[in-house]
Short mmCIF file of N, CA and C in Angstrom, two decimals:
data_model
loop_
_atom_site.label_atom_id
_atom_site.label_comp_id
_atom_site.label_asym_id
_atom_site.label_seq_id
_atom_site.Cartn_x
_atom_site.Cartn_y
_atom_site.Cartn_z
N UNK R 75 0.83 -1.14 0.03
CA UNK R 75 0.03 0.05 -0.02
C UNK R 75 0.92 1.27 0.05
N UNK R 76 0.69 2.15 -0.93
CA UNK R 76 1.51 3.34 -0.95
C UNK R 76 0.86 4.45 -0.02
N UNK R 77 1.60 5.46 0.12
CA UNK R 77 1.14 6.54 1.07
C UNK R 77 -0.09 7.29 0.54
N UNK R 78 -0.39 7.08 -0.75
CA UNK R 78 -1.63 7.75 -1.29
C UNK R 78 -2.85 6.85 -1.15
N UNK R 79 -2.65 5.50 -0.86
CA UNK R 79 -3.77 4.67 -0.68
C UNK R 79 -4.28 4.76 0.76
N UNK R 80 -5.53 4.55 0.92
CA UNK R 80 -6.20 4.62 2.17
C UNK R 80 -6.61 3.19 2.57
N UNK R 81 -6.32 2.83 3.86
CA UNK R 81 -6.79 1.54 4.23
C UNK R 81 -8.33 1.49 4.28
N UNK R 82 -8.87 0.29 3.94
CA UNK R 82 -10.36 0.24 3.96
C UNK R 82 -10.89 0.44 5.37
N UNK R 83 -12.00 1.17 5.43
CA UNK R 83 -12.67 1.40 6.65
C UNK R 83 -13.31 0.17 7.18
N UNK R 84 -13.22 -0.17 8.41
CA UNK R 84 -13.84 -1.28 8.99
C UNK R 84 -15.19 -0.98 9.49
N UNK R 85 -15.54 0.26 9.60
CA UNK R 85 -16.86 0.68 10.07
C UNK R 85 -17.05 0.37 11.50
N UNK R 86 -18.33 0.05 11.89
CA UNK R 86 -18.67 -0.09 13.31
C UNK R 86 -18.65 -1.63 13.67
N UNK R 87 -18.15 -2.53 12.78
CA UNK R 87 -18.21 -3.97 13.05
C UNK R 87 -17.52 -4.27 14.36
N UNK R 88 -16.35 -3.66 14.70
CA UNK R 88 -15.68 -4.02 15.96
C UNK R 88 -16.45 -3.60 17.18
N UNK R 89 -17.48 -2.85 17.03
CA UNK R 89 -18.36 -2.44 18.10
C UNK R 89 -19.36 -3.57 18.46
N UNK R 90 -19.61 -4.53 17.60
CA UNK R 90 -20.64 -5.51 17.77
C UNK R 90 -20.52 -6.25 19.07
N UNK R 91 -19.26 -6.74 19.42
CA UNK R 91 -19.10 -7.47 20.62
C UNK R 91 -19.36 -6.66 21.85
N UNK R 92 -18.78 -5.41 21.96
CA UNK R 92 -18.97 -4.53 23.10
C UNK R 92 -20.49 -4.21 23.25
N UNK R 93 -21.18 -3.84 22.15
CA UNK R 93 -22.58 -3.58 22.23
C UNK R 93 -23.47 -4.71 22.66
N UNK R 94 -23.14 -5.88 22.12
CA UNK R 94 -23.89 -7.10 22.52
C UNK R 94 -23.66 -7.39 24.01
N UNK R 95 -22.37 -7.33 24.43
CA UNK R 95 -22.08 -7.65 25.82
C UNK R 95 -22.80 -6.61 26.71
N UNK R 96 -22.79 -5.36 26.37
CA UNK R 96 -23.52 -4.33 27.14
C UNK R 96 -24.97 -4.53 27.13
N UNK R 97 -25.51 -4.93 26.05
CA UNK R 97 -26.93 -5.26 26.01
C UNK R 97 -27.33 -6.45 26.92
N UNK R 98 -26.45 -7.45 26.83
CA UNK R 98 -26.77 -8.62 27.76
C UNK R 98 -26.58 -8.23 29.24
N UNK R 99 -25.61 -7.43 29.58
CA UNK R 99 -25.57 -6.96 31.00
C UNK R 99 -26.82 -6.13 31.40
N UNK R 100 -27.24 -5.30 30.53
CA UNK R 100 -28.51 -4.49 30.88
C UNK R 100 -29.72 -5.43 31.02
N UNK R 101 -29.90 -6.32 30.12
CA UNK R 101 -30.97 -7.24 30.18
C UNK R 101 -30.91 -8.17 31.39
N UNK R 102 -29.74 -8.72 31.60
CA UNK R 102 -29.48 -9.59 32.76
C UNK R 102 -29.79 -8.94 34.05
N UNK R 103 -29.35 -7.65 34.19
CA UNK R 103 -29.63 -6.96 35.47
C UNK R 103 -31.18 -6.69 35.58
N UNK R 104 -31.79 -6.35 34.47
CA UNK R 104 -33.32 -6.13 34.57
C UNK R 104 -34.04 -7.43 34.89
N UNK R 105 -33.61 -8.48 34.29
CA UNK R 105 -34.30 -9.81 34.52
C UNK R 105 -34.03 -10.21 36.03
N UNK R 106 -32.80 -10.10 36.44
CA UNK R 106 -32.49 -10.43 37.84
C UNK R 106 -33.18 -9.56 38.78
N UNK R 107 -33.26 -8.29 38.54
CA UNK R 107 -33.89 -7.28 39.44
C UNK R 107 -35.47 -7.64 39.50
N UNK R 108 -36.03 -8.14 38.43
CA UNK R 108 -37.45 -8.41 38.50
C UNK R 108 -37.69 -9.72 39.01
N UNK R 109 -36.87 -10.76 38.74
CA UNK R 109 -37.12 -12.07 39.18
C UNK R 109 -36.72 -12.34 40.56
N UNK R 110 -35.71 -11.60 41.00
CA UNK R 110 -35.17 -11.85 42.45
C UNK R 110 -36.25 -11.24 43.41
N UNK R 111 -36.53 -12.16 44.47
CA UNK R 111 -37.41 -11.63 45.54
C UNK R 111 -36.70 -10.61 46.40
N UNK R 112 -37.06 -9.35 46.44
CA UNK R 112 -36.44 -8.31 47.20
C UNK R 112 -36.40 -8.78 48.69
N UNK R 113 -35.20 -8.50 49.32
CA UNK R 113 -35.10 -8.89 50.68
C UNK R 113 -35.73 -7.83 51.65
N UNK R 114 -35.66 -6.59 51.25
CA UNK R 114 -36.16 -5.51 52.03
C UNK R 114 -35.06 -5.10 53.16
N UNK R 115 -33.97 -5.78 53.19
CA UNK R 115 -32.89 -5.46 54.12
C UNK R 115 -31.89 -4.50 53.54
N UNK R 116 -31.50 -3.55 54.34
CA UNK R 116 -30.39 -2.57 53.88
C UNK R 116 -29.06 -3.18 53.96
N UNK R 117 -28.19 -2.92 53.10
CA UNK R 117 -26.83 -3.43 53.22
C UNK R 117 -25.84 -2.31 53.11
N UNK R 118 -24.77 -2.40 53.78
CA UNK R 118 -23.67 -1.41 53.62
C UNK R 118 -24.06 0.01 53.95
N UNK R 119 -24.58 0.28 55.04
CA UNK R 119 -25.01 1.67 55.32
C UNK R 119 -23.80 2.57 55.67
N UNK R 120 -22.71 2.02 56.19
CA UNK R 120 -21.42 2.73 56.47
C UNK R 120 -21.59 4.15 57.05
N UNK R 121 -22.32 4.21 58.11
CA UNK R 121 -22.41 5.48 58.83
C UNK R 121 -23.56 6.43 58.35
N UNK R 122 -24.34 6.05 57.32
CA UNK R 122 -25.38 6.88 56.83
C UNK R 122 -26.59 6.59 57.74
N UNK R 123 -27.52 7.54 57.69
CA UNK R 123 -28.77 7.40 58.54
C UNK R 123 -29.63 6.29 58.00
N UNK R 124 -29.56 5.86 56.75
CA UNK R 124 -30.44 4.93 56.24
C UNK R 124 -29.97 4.64 54.82
N UNK R 125 -30.60 3.55 54.11
CA UNK R 125 -30.19 3.23 52.83
C UNK R 125 -30.49 4.33 51.78
N UNK R 126 -31.51 5.04 51.93
CA UNK R 126 -31.78 6.09 50.89
C UNK R 126 -30.76 7.18 51.00
N UNK R 127 -30.34 7.55 52.15
CA UNK R 127 -29.28 8.58 52.30
C UNK R 127 -27.95 8.08 51.76
N UNK R 128 -27.57 6.79 52.05
CA UNK R 128 -26.43 6.21 51.46
C UNK R 128 -26.45 6.28 49.99
N UNK R 129 -27.56 5.82 49.33
CA UNK R 129 -27.71 5.79 47.90
C UNK R 129 -27.61 7.19 47.37
N UNK R 130 -28.28 8.21 48.00
CA UNK R 130 -28.28 9.54 47.53
C UNK R 130 -26.90 10.20 47.49
N UNK R 131 -26.18 9.96 48.56
CA UNK R 131 -24.85 10.60 48.64
C UNK R 131 -23.83 9.85 47.71
N UNK R 132 -23.91 8.59 47.70
CA UNK R 132 -22.89 7.86 46.80
C UNK R 132 -23.18 8.23 45.36
N UNK R 133 -24.46 8.28 45.01
CA UNK R 133 -24.84 8.62 43.60
C UNK R 133 -24.49 10.12 43.38
N UNK R 134 -24.52 10.99 44.21
CA UNK R 134 -24.10 12.35 44.14
C UNK R 134 -22.63 12.41 43.91
N UNK R 135 -21.90 11.57 44.68
CA UNK R 135 -20.42 11.64 44.48
C UNK R 135 -20.14 11.06 43.11
N UNK R 136 -20.79 10.00 42.73
CA UNK R 136 -20.51 9.54 41.36
C UNK R 136 -20.87 10.48 40.30
N UNK R 137 -21.93 11.16 40.45
CA UNK R 137 -22.36 12.23 39.45
C UNK R 137 -21.37 13.37 39.39
N UNK R 138 -20.90 13.85 40.50
CA UNK R 138 -19.83 14.88 40.51
C UNK R 138 -18.60 14.38 39.81
N UNK R 139 -18.25 13.12 40.11
CA UNK R 139 -16.98 12.65 39.40
C UNK R 139 -17.31 12.37 37.89
N UNK R 140 -18.59 12.21 37.50
CA UNK R 140 -18.87 12.05 36.06
C UNK R 140 -18.74 13.40 35.41
N UNK R 141 -18.98 14.50 36.11
CA UNK R 141 -18.76 15.82 35.45
C UNK R 141 -17.17 15.97 35.33
N UNK R 142 -16.42 15.52 36.23
CA UNK R 142 -14.99 15.55 36.04
C UNK R 142 -14.58 14.70 34.82
N UNK R 143 -15.22 13.58 34.63
CA UNK R 143 -15.05 12.70 33.49
C UNK R 143 -15.30 13.50 32.18
N UNK R 144 -16.40 14.19 32.14
CA UNK R 144 -16.70 14.93 30.91
C UNK R 144 -15.68 15.92 30.67
N UNK R 145 -15.34 16.83 31.64
CA UNK R 145 -14.33 17.81 31.42
C UNK R 145 -12.94 17.38 31.11
N UNK R 146 -12.54 16.23 31.79
CA UNK R 146 -11.22 15.69 31.48
C UNK R 146 -11.25 15.05 30.03
N UNK R 147 -12.33 14.42 29.66
CA UNK R 147 -12.43 13.84 28.33
C UNK R 147 -12.40 14.96 27.26
N UNK R 148 -13.00 16.07 27.58
CA UNK R 148 -12.90 17.23 26.65
C UNK R 148 -11.58 17.71 26.49
N UNK R 149 -10.81 17.71 27.57
CA UNK R 149 -9.41 18.17 27.50
C UNK R 149 -8.61 17.13 26.73
N UNK R 150 -8.85 15.89 26.98
CA UNK R 150 -8.09 14.91 26.23
C UNK R 150 -8.32 14.80 24.77
N UNK R 151 -9.53 15.17 24.41
CA UNK R 151 -9.94 15.27 22.98
C UNK R 151 -9.71 16.56 22.38
N UNK R 152 -9.19 17.52 23.07
CA UNK R 152 -8.77 18.79 22.53
C UNK R 152 -9.88 19.79 22.42
N UNK R 153 -11.02 19.52 23.04
CA UNK R 153 -12.26 20.40 23.00
C UNK R 153 -12.07 21.58 23.92
N UNK R 154 -11.31 21.40 25.07
CA UNK R 154 -10.95 22.58 25.95
C UNK R 154 -9.52 22.50 26.09
N UNK R 155 -8.85 23.63 26.41
CA UNK R 155 -7.45 23.63 26.59
C UNK R 155 -7.09 23.55 28.06
N UNK R 156 -6.46 22.42 28.28
CA UNK R 156 -5.87 22.18 29.65
C UNK R 156 -4.47 21.49 29.35
N UNK R 157 -3.50 21.99 29.98
CA UNK R 157 -2.18 21.36 29.76
C UNK R 157 -1.74 20.64 31.05
N UNK R 158 -0.93 19.66 30.74
CA UNK R 158 -0.35 18.87 31.86
C UNK R 158 -0.58 17.37 31.71
N UNK R 159 0.35 16.65 32.28
CA UNK R 159 0.19 15.17 32.19
C UNK R 159 -0.78 14.60 33.17
N UNK R 160 -1.32 15.43 33.97
CA UNK R 160 -2.23 14.95 35.02
C UNK R 160 -3.67 14.72 34.49
N UNK R 161 -3.99 15.15 33.31
CA UNK R 161 -5.38 15.04 32.81
C UNK R 161 -5.73 13.63 32.60
N UNK R 162 -4.94 12.85 31.94
CA UNK R 162 -5.37 11.36 31.59
C UNK R 162 -5.47 10.64 32.88
N UNK R 163 -4.53 10.74 33.88
CA UNK R 163 -4.71 10.01 35.16
C UNK R 163 -5.99 10.51 35.85
N UNK R 164 -6.26 11.78 35.83
CA UNK R 164 -7.48 12.30 36.45
C UNK R 164 -8.70 11.63 35.85
N UNK R 165 -8.76 11.53 34.49
CA UNK R 165 -9.85 10.93 33.75
C UNK R 165 -10.03 9.43 34.23
N UNK R 166 -8.91 8.71 34.17
CA UNK R 166 -9.01 7.30 34.56
C UNK R 166 -9.47 7.05 35.95
N UNK R 167 -8.87 7.79 36.88
CA UNK R 167 -9.11 7.57 38.33
C UNK R 167 -10.50 8.16 38.75
N UNK R 168 -10.90 9.25 38.13
CA UNK R 168 -12.20 9.79 38.47
C UNK R 168 -13.30 8.82 37.95
N UNK R 169 -13.10 8.15 36.86
CA UNK R 169 -14.00 7.20 36.27
C UNK R 169 -14.10 5.94 37.16
N UNK R 170 -12.87 5.51 37.54
CA UNK R 170 -12.84 4.36 38.39
C UNK R 170 -13.53 4.55 39.76
N UNK R 171 -13.27 5.70 40.34
CA UNK R 171 -13.88 5.99 41.59
C UNK R 171 -15.43 6.21 41.45
N UNK R 172 -15.85 6.83 40.41
CA UNK R 172 -17.28 7.02 40.12
C UNK R 172 -17.95 5.67 39.99
N UNK R 173 -17.32 4.75 39.26
CA UNK R 173 -17.88 3.35 39.17
C UNK R 173 -17.98 2.66 40.52
N UNK R 174 -16.91 2.76 41.28
CA UNK R 174 -16.86 2.14 42.56
C UNK R 174 -17.97 2.68 43.48
N UNK R 175 -18.31 3.91 43.40
CA UNK R 175 -19.30 4.52 44.18
C UNK R 175 -20.72 3.97 43.82
N UNK R 176 -20.83 3.62 42.52
CA UNK R 176 -22.12 3.13 42.09
C UNK R 176 -22.38 1.68 42.56
N UNK R 177 -21.41 0.91 42.80
CA UNK R 177 -21.56 -0.45 43.06
C UNK R 177 -22.41 -0.84 44.30
N UNK R 178 -22.07 -0.17 45.48
CA UNK R 178 -22.96 -0.49 46.61
C UNK R 178 -24.43 0.00 46.41
N UNK R 179 -24.57 1.02 45.64
CA UNK R 179 -25.92 1.59 45.38
C UNK R 179 -26.70 0.52 44.54
N UNK R 180 -26.01 0.04 43.45
CA UNK R 180 -26.64 -0.94 42.57
C UNK R 180 -27.00 -2.26 43.35
N UNK R 181 -25.94 -2.63 44.15
CA UNK R 181 -26.20 -3.96 44.94
C UNK R 181 -27.35 -3.75 45.90
N UNK R 182 -27.43 -2.64 46.50
CA UNK R 182 -28.56 -2.46 47.44
C UNK R 182 -29.91 -2.40 46.63
N UNK R 183 -29.91 -1.70 45.53
CA UNK R 183 -31.12 -1.59 44.72
C UNK R 183 -31.55 -3.00 44.29
N UNK R 184 -30.65 -3.77 43.71
CA UNK R 184 -31.06 -5.10 43.22
C UNK R 184 -31.32 -6.09 44.31
N UNK R 185 -30.53 -6.13 45.39
CA UNK R 185 -30.67 -7.07 46.49
C UNK R 185 -31.82 -6.76 47.36
N UNK R 186 -31.94 -5.51 47.74
CA UNK R 186 -33.03 -5.19 48.74
C UNK R 186 -34.33 -4.85 48.13
N UNK R 187 -34.30 -4.14 46.94
CA UNK R 187 -35.51 -3.61 46.31
C UNK R 187 -35.94 -4.39 45.05
N UNK R 188 -34.98 -4.82 44.27
CA UNK R 188 -35.29 -5.34 43.01
C UNK R 188 -35.74 -4.37 42.02
N UNK R 189 -35.98 -4.67 40.79
CA UNK R 189 -36.43 -3.68 39.80
C UNK R 189 -37.94 -3.47 40.00
N UNK R 190 -38.28 -2.26 40.05
CA UNK R 190 -39.75 -2.01 40.29
C UNK R 190 -40.28 -1.19 39.14
N UNK R 191 -41.55 -1.42 38.81
CA UNK R 191 -42.16 -0.74 37.74
C UNK R 191 -43.49 -0.10 38.07
N UNK R 192 -43.75 0.03 39.37
CA UNK R 192 -45.04 0.50 39.86
C UNK R 192 -45.28 2.00 39.77
N UNK R 193 -44.27 2.76 39.81
CA UNK R 193 -44.37 4.23 39.79
C UNK R 193 -43.45 4.76 38.57
N UNK R 194 -43.90 5.77 37.95
CA UNK R 194 -43.09 6.24 36.80
C UNK R 194 -41.64 6.63 37.19
N UNK R 195 -41.43 7.25 38.20
CA UNK R 195 -40.04 7.67 38.62
C UNK R 195 -39.19 6.37 38.91
N UNK R 196 -39.78 5.49 39.54
CA UNK R 196 -39.10 4.27 39.90
C UNK R 196 -38.83 3.43 38.71
N UNK R 197 -39.74 3.35 37.76
CA UNK R 197 -39.67 2.62 36.51
C UNK R 197 -38.52 3.27 35.71
N UNK R 198 -38.39 4.50 35.48
CA UNK R 198 -37.38 5.19 34.77
C UNK R 198 -36.04 4.93 35.50
N UNK R 199 -36.03 5.02 36.86
CA UNK R 199 -34.80 4.76 37.59
C UNK R 199 -34.32 3.37 37.34
N UNK R 200 -35.18 2.40 37.39
CA UNK R 200 -34.82 0.92 37.27
C UNK R 200 -34.19 0.77 35.87
N UNK R 201 -34.85 1.24 34.90
CA UNK R 201 -34.47 1.14 33.45
C UNK R 201 -33.16 1.89 33.25
N UNK R 202 -32.95 3.00 33.84
CA UNK R 202 -31.71 3.74 33.67
C UNK R 202 -30.55 2.99 34.36
N UNK R 203 -30.79 2.39 35.52
CA UNK R 203 -29.78 1.64 36.17
C UNK R 203 -29.28 0.50 35.34
N UNK R 204 -30.16 -0.29 34.70
CA UNK R 204 -29.78 -1.39 33.88
C UNK R 204 -29.07 -0.81 32.61
N UNK R 205 -29.56 0.26 32.11
CA UNK R 205 -28.99 0.89 30.88
C UNK R 205 -27.54 1.44 31.19
N UNK R 206 -27.36 2.06 32.40
CA UNK R 206 -26.07 2.54 32.75
C UNK R 206 -25.08 1.48 32.81
N UNK R 207 -25.34 0.36 33.40
CA UNK R 207 -24.26 -0.76 33.49
C UNK R 207 -24.02 -1.40 32.18
N UNK R 208 -25.07 -1.46 31.35
CA UNK R 208 -24.97 -2.01 30.02
C UNK R 208 -24.00 -1.10 29.11
N UNK R 209 -24.29 0.21 29.11
CA UNK R 209 -23.54 1.09 28.25
C UNK R 209 -22.15 1.27 28.87
N UNK R 210 -21.97 1.22 30.21
CA UNK R 210 -20.65 1.22 30.83
C UNK R 210 -19.86 0.01 30.43
N UNK R 211 -20.43 -1.16 30.37
CA UNK R 211 -19.78 -2.38 29.86
C UNK R 211 -19.34 -2.26 28.47
N UNK R 212 -20.17 -1.71 27.64
CA UNK R 212 -19.91 -1.52 26.14
C UNK R 212 -18.70 -0.54 26.05
N UNK R 213 -18.67 0.53 26.81
CA UNK R 213 -17.59 1.52 26.74
C UNK R 213 -16.26 0.82 27.19
N UNK R 214 -16.35 0.20 28.33
CA UNK R 214 -15.07 -0.41 28.81
C UNK R 214 -14.51 -1.52 27.78
N UNK R 215 -15.46 -2.18 27.14
CA UNK R 215 -14.98 -3.21 26.14
C UNK R 215 -14.49 -2.56 24.84
N UNK R 216 -15.00 -1.38 24.55
CA UNK R 216 -14.61 -0.66 23.36
C UNK R 216 -13.31 0.10 23.55
N UNK R 217 -12.94 0.41 24.75
CA UNK R 217 -11.71 1.21 25.04
C UNK R 217 -10.46 0.65 24.39
N UNK R 218 -10.15 -0.65 24.56
CA UNK R 218 -8.96 -1.21 24.01
C UNK R 218 -8.94 -1.48 22.48
N UNK R 219 -10.05 -1.46 21.92
CA UNK R 219 -10.24 -1.76 20.43
C UNK R 219 -9.62 -0.66 19.63
N UNK R 220 -8.95 -1.05 18.64
CA UNK R 220 -8.35 -0.14 17.66
C UNK R 220 -9.27 -0.13 16.40
N UNK R 221 -9.27 0.94 15.63
CA UNK R 221 -10.04 0.91 14.38
C UNK R 221 -11.45 1.26 14.47
N UNK R 222 -11.89 1.67 15.76
CA UNK R 222 -13.32 2.02 15.96
C UNK R 222 -13.51 3.37 15.30
N UNK R 223 -14.81 3.75 14.87
CA UNK R 223 -14.98 5.04 14.41
C UNK R 223 -14.75 6.05 15.41
N UNK R 224 -14.36 7.27 15.11
CA UNK R 224 -13.89 8.37 16.02
C UNK R 224 -15.05 8.72 16.97
N UNK R 225 -16.25 8.51 16.64
CA UNK R 225 -17.35 8.89 17.46
C UNK R 225 -17.67 7.90 18.63
N UNK R 226 -17.12 6.75 18.55
CA UNK R 226 -17.44 5.69 19.44
C UNK R 226 -17.35 6.06 20.94
N UNK R 227 -16.14 6.48 21.35
CA UNK R 227 -15.95 6.69 22.75
C UNK R 227 -16.67 7.94 23.29
N UNK R 228 -16.68 9.08 22.43
CA UNK R 228 -17.49 10.14 22.96
C UNK R 228 -19.02 9.88 23.05
N UNK R 229 -19.53 9.02 22.17
CA UNK R 229 -20.98 8.70 22.21
C UNK R 229 -21.22 7.72 23.40
N UNK R 230 -20.35 6.75 23.52
CA UNK R 230 -20.59 5.80 24.65
C UNK R 230 -20.42 6.55 25.99
N UNK R 231 -19.33 7.38 26.14
CA UNK R 231 -19.15 8.07 27.26
C UNK R 231 -20.26 9.11 27.56
N UNK R 232 -20.76 9.72 26.56
CA UNK R 232 -21.93 10.63 26.78
C UNK R 232 -23.15 9.90 27.21
N UNK R 233 -23.34 8.57 26.71
CA UNK R 233 -24.51 7.85 27.19
C UNK R 233 -24.31 7.40 28.62
N UNK R 234 -23.08 7.07 28.94
CA UNK R 234 -22.81 6.74 30.43
C UNK R 234 -23.12 7.91 31.31
N UNK R 235 -22.66 9.05 30.85
CA UNK R 235 -22.92 10.35 31.60
C UNK R 235 -24.43 10.62 31.72
N UNK R 236 -25.04 10.60 30.61
CA UNK R 236 -26.57 10.76 30.54
C UNK R 236 -27.34 9.87 31.47
N UNK R 237 -26.99 8.58 31.41
CA UNK R 237 -27.65 7.61 32.28
C UNK R 237 -27.40 7.89 33.65
N UNK R 238 -26.10 8.23 34.07
CA UNK R 238 -25.85 8.55 35.46
C UNK R 238 -26.55 9.82 35.96
N UNK R 239 -26.64 10.83 35.02
CA UNK R 239 -27.27 12.05 35.33
C UNK R 239 -28.82 11.73 35.60
N UNK R 240 -29.38 10.86 34.72
CA UNK R 240 -30.81 10.45 34.93
C UNK R 240 -30.99 9.73 36.22
N UNK R 241 -30.03 8.82 36.53
CA UNK R 241 -30.11 8.12 37.82
C UNK R 241 -30.07 9.06 38.99
N UNK R 242 -29.20 10.06 38.91
CA UNK R 242 -29.10 11.06 39.92
C UNK R 242 -30.47 11.83 40.13
N UNK R 243 -31.02 12.20 38.95
CA UNK R 243 -32.29 13.02 38.97
C UNK R 243 -33.37 12.15 39.64
N UNK R 244 -33.41 10.88 39.27
CA UNK R 244 -34.53 10.05 39.72
C UNK R 244 -34.24 9.43 41.15
N UNK R 245 -33.22 9.70 41.73
CA UNK R 245 -32.88 9.16 43.00
C UNK R 245 -32.42 10.30 43.99
N UNK R 246 -31.21 10.73 43.82
CA UNK R 246 -30.63 11.74 44.78
C UNK R 246 -31.45 13.04 44.74
N UNK R 247 -31.67 13.55 43.58
CA UNK R 247 -32.35 14.78 43.56
C UNK R 247 -33.73 14.72 44.13
N UNK R 248 -34.40 13.53 43.87
CA UNK R 248 -35.77 13.25 44.46
C UNK R 248 -35.61 13.19 45.96
N UNK R 249 -34.53 12.52 46.53
CA UNK R 249 -34.32 12.31 47.88
C UNK R 249 -34.10 13.68 48.54
N UNK R 250 -33.20 14.48 48.01
CA UNK R 250 -32.91 15.76 48.69
C UNK R 250 -34.06 16.74 48.55
N UNK R 251 -34.89 16.66 47.57
CA UNK R 251 -35.98 17.65 47.44
C UNK R 251 -37.26 17.11 48.10
N UNK R 252 -37.37 15.87 48.35
CA UNK R 252 -38.48 15.29 49.00
C UNK R 252 -38.27 15.09 50.49
N UNK R 253 -37.16 14.48 50.83
CA UNK R 253 -36.98 14.12 52.24
C UNK R 253 -35.87 15.07 52.93
N UNK R 254 -35.30 15.91 52.19
CA UNK R 254 -34.37 16.89 52.77
C UNK R 254 -32.88 16.35 52.67
N UNK R 255 -31.99 17.29 52.93
CA UNK R 255 -30.53 17.03 52.82
C UNK R 255 -30.21 16.47 54.27
N UNK R 256 -29.78 15.16 54.24
CA UNK R 256 -29.38 14.56 55.49
C UNK R 256 -28.40 13.44 55.17
N UNK R 257 -27.72 13.06 56.20
CA UNK R 257 -26.71 12.06 56.00
C UNK R 257 -27.20 10.72 56.71
#
């Protein structure tokens, strides 16, 4: 191939496995959440006044770190000007920490409450939770792949952020505005 020839585009085919795996994760969580008999017992309160407070604050922490994710991704992609070698590690570690903060929340939701569809807010929240982990899985599996379309990571990252923002609105925001700000 000479320097004037262009390699054939592979398109979005390499995305097939990450998207299928993400879809399977989302569906599996939804099925488990619906089929599992909720225990009603709170787990991992770690000094919070109750399970709702724990979930509200951990989700708020994850949402704030998700904003750091968006800003650091914009810097990495050259959309905003930030200099320094600290941006990439900040992006990686804020994402890791945000994800870790969501795990006890999701565990509590699935184990204690299960997926619920009886109220619109809770229905949206349950669906967003499944979608969040599905699209997160797809993004993590797409990260090491080469030859993906340039829009892949920004779109998947944007979907992760949007899902987490929706989760925050249907949980933490609801908690703080309905029950008040408390730990």
